[in-house]
Short mmCIF file of C-alpha atoms in Angstrom, two decimals:
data_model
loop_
_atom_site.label_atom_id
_atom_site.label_comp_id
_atom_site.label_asym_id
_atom_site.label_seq_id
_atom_site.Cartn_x
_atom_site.Cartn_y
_atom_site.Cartn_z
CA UNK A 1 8.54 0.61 20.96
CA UNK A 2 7.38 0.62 17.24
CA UNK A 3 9.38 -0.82 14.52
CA UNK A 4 9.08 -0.07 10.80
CA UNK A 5 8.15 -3.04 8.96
CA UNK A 6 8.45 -3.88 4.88
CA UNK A 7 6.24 -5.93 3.20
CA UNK A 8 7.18 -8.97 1.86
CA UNK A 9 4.58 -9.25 -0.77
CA UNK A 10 1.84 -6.24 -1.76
CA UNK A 11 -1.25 -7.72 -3.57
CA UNK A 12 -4.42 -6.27 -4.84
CA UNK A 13 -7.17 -6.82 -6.93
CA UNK A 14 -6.46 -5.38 -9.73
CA UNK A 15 -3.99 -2.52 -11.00
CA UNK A 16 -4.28 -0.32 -14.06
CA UNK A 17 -1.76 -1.62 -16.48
CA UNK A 18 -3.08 -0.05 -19.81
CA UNK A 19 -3.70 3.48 -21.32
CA UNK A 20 -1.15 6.33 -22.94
CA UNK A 21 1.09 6.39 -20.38
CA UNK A 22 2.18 1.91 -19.60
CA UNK A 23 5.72 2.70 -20.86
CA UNK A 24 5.59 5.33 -18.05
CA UNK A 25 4.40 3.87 -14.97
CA UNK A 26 3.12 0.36 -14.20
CA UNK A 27 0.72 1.28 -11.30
CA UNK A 28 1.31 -1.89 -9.10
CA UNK A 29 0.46 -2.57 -5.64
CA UNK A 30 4.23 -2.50 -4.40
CA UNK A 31 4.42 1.07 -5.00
CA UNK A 32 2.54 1.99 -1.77
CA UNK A 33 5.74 0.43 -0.26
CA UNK A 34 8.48 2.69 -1.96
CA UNK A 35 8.43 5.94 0.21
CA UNK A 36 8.27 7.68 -3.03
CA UNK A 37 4.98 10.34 -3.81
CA UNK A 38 4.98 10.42 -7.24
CA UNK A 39 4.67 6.61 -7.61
CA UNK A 40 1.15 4.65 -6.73
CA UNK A 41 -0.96 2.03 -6.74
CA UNK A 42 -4.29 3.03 -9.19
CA UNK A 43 -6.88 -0.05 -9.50
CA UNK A 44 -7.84 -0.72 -12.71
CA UNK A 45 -11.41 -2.20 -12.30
CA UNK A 46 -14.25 -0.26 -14.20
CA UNK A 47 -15.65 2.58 -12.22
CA UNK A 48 -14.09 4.25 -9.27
CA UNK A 49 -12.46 1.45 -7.01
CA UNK A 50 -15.22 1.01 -4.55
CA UNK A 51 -14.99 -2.62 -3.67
CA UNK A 52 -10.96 -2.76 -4.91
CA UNK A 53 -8.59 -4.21 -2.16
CA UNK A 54 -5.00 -4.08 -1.79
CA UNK A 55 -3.25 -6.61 0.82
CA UNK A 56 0.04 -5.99 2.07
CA UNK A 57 2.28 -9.01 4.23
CA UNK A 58 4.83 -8.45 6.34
CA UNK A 59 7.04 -10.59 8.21
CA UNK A 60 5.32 -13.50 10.47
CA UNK A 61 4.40 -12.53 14.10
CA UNK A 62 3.70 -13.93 17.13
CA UNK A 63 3.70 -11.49 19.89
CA UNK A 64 1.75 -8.94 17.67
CA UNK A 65 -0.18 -5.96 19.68
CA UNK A 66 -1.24 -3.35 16.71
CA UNK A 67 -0.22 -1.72 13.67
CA UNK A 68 0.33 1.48 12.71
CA UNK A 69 -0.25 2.42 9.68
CA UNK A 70 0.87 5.49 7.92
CA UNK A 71 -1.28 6.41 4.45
CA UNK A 72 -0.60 8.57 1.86
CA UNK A 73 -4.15 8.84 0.55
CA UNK A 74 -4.78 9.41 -3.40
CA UNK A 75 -2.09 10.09 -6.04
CA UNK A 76 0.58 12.30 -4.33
CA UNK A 77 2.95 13.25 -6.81
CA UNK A 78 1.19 16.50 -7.57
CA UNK A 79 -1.45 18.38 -6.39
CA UNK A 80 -3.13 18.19 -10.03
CA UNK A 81 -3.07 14.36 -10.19
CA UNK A 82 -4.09 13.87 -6.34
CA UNK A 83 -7.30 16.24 -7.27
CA UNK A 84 -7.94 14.44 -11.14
CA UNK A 85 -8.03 10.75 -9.38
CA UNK A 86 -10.46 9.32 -6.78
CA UNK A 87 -9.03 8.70 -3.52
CA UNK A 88 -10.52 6.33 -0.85
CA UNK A 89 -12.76 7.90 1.54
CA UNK A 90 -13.95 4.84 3.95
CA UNK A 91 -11.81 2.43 4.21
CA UNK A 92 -12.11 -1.13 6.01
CA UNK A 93 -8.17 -2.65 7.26
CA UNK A 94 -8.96 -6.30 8.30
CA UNK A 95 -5.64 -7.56 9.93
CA UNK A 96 -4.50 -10.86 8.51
CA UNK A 97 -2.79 -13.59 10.43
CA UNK A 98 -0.05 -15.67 9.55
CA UNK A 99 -1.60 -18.99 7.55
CA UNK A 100 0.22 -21.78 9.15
CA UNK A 101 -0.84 -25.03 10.06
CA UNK A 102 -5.02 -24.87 10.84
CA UNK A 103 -7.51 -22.44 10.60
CA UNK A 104 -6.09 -18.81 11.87
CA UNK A 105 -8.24 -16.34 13.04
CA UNK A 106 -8.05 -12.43 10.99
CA UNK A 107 -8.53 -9.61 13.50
CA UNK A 108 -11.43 -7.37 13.89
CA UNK A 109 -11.69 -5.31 11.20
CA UNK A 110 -11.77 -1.05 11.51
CA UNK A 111 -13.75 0.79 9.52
CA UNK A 112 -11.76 4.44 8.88
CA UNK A 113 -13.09 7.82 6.81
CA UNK A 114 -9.81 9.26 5.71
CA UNK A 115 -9.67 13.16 5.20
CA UNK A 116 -8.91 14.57 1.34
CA UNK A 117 -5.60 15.82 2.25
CA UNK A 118 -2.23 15.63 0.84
CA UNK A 119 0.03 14.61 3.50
CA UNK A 120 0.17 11.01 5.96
CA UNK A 121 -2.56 9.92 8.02
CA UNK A 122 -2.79 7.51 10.78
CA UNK A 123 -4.88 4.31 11.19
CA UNK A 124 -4.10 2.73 14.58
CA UNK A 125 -4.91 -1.41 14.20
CA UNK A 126 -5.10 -3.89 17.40
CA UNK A 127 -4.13 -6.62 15.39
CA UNK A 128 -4.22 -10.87 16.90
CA UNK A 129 -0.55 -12.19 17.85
CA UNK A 130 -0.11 -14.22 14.67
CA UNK A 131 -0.58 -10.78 12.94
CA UNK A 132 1.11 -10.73 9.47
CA UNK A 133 -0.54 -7.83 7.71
CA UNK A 134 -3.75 -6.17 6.22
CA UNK A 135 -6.26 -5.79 3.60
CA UNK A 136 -7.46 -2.62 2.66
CA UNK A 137 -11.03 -2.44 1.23
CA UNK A 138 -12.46 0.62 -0.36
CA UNK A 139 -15.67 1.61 0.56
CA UNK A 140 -16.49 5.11 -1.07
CA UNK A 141 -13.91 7.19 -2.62
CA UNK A 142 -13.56 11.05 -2.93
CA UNK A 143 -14.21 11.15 -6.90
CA UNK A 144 -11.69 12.50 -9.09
CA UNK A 145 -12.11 15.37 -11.05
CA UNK A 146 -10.52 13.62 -14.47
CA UNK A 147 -10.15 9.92 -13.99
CA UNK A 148 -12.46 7.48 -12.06
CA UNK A 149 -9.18 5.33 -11.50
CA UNK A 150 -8.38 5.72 -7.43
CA UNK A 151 -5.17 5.71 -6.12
CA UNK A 152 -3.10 5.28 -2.92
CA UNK A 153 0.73 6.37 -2.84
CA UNK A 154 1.94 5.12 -0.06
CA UNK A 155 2.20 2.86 3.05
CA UNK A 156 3.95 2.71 6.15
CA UNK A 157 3.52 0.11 8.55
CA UNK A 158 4.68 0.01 12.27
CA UNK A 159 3.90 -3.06 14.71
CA UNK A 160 3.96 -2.68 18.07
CA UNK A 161 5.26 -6.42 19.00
CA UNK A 162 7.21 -8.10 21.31
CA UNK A 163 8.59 -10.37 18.59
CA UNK A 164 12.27 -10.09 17.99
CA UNK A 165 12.92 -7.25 15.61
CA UNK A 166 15.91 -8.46 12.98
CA UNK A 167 16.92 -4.86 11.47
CA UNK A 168 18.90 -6.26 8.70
CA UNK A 169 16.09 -8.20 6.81
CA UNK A 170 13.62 -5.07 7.35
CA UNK A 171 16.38 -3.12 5.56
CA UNK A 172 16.86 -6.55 2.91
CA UNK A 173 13.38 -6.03 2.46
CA UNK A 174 13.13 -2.44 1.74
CA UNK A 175 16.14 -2.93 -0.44
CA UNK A 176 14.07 -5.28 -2.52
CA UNK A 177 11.33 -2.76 -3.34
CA UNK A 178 13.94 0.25 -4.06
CA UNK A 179 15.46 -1.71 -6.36
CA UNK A 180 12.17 -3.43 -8.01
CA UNK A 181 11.43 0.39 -8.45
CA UNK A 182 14.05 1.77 -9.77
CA UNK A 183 14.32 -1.14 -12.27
CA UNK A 184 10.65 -0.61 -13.39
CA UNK A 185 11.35 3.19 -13.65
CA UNK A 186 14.34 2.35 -15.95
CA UNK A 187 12.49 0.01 -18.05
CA UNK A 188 9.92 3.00 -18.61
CA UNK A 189 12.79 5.26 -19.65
CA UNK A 190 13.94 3.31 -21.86
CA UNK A 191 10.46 2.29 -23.18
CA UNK A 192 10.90 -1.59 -22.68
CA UNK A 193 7.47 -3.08 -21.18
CA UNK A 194 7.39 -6.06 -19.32
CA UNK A 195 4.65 -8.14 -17.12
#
């Protein structure tokens, strides 16, 4: 069966950090891993994102099959801000493997159009056994209608493995990024900044 999996680390190659609103919302790449809508990661390269990657690693596999990933495409916390950013329209996910001892072999990347829709959609990924996550590279992005800054709010991952699933340190793990959240979101409140 599938199992949820939570990143252990969510990269990318660059995040907007600047502008009215940094005492607000620090638009970093671990967002995609909080469940939460109205938080996001938004690339901060000049232009709209095409060429921006985000890489998200999970726990080390061994018996990997495929992923399944679950994307909220865009900025989701309203329907104003999903329309006034660009949102990725074709996507590549390269599957990573686990970078122990030797060269490792990525998988086969997949090349995906996603729709401009509010809501989740699904990107199936065969990934190789020592499977330990994904990059996501934007290839064209639906523009925005205010900002050229493109955003994704959220990931789910599911593996299909036969690797021993350990509950408790998926749940550590998603623990860790609630709290990072809700940390970062207090910090904003109470207008302290910090790299």
């Amino acid at each position: 069966g599938l199992k949820r999996l939570h990143p252990r680390q969510v990269t990318a190659s660059t995040f907007l950090e600047s502008g009215w609103n940094r005492f607000e919302q620090n638009y970093l790449p671990l967002y995609v891993a909080d469940d939460d809508a109205s938080t996001a990661w938004v690339e901060g390269a000049p232009g709209p994102g095409v060429g921006q990657s985000l890489t998200w690693r999970g726990p080390r596999l061994k018996k990997a099959k495929a992923f399944k990933l679950f994307i909220r495409n865009g900025y989701q916390k309203t329907k104003e801000l999903y329309a006034a950013n660009a949102r990725p329209r074709a996507i590549e996910v390269t599957p990573l493997a686990a970078q122990e001892g030797g060269p490792t072999q990525d998988g086969t990347p997949v090349k995906v159009e996603l729709a401009d829709q509010l809501g989740w959609q699904l990107i199936d990924l065969p990934v190789p056994p020592s499977a330990t996550g994904f990059r996501l590279t934007v290839q064209s992005v639906y523009p925005g209608k205010v900002y050229e800054d493109m955003a994704v709010s959220d990931l789910q991952v599911y593996v299909d493995a036969e690797d021993t699933y350990v509950p408790e340190i998926e749940q550590q793990a998603a623990e860790q990024i609630r709290t990072f959240a809700a940390d970062r979101a207090k910090a904003a409140k109470e207008g302290k900044f910090s790299a």
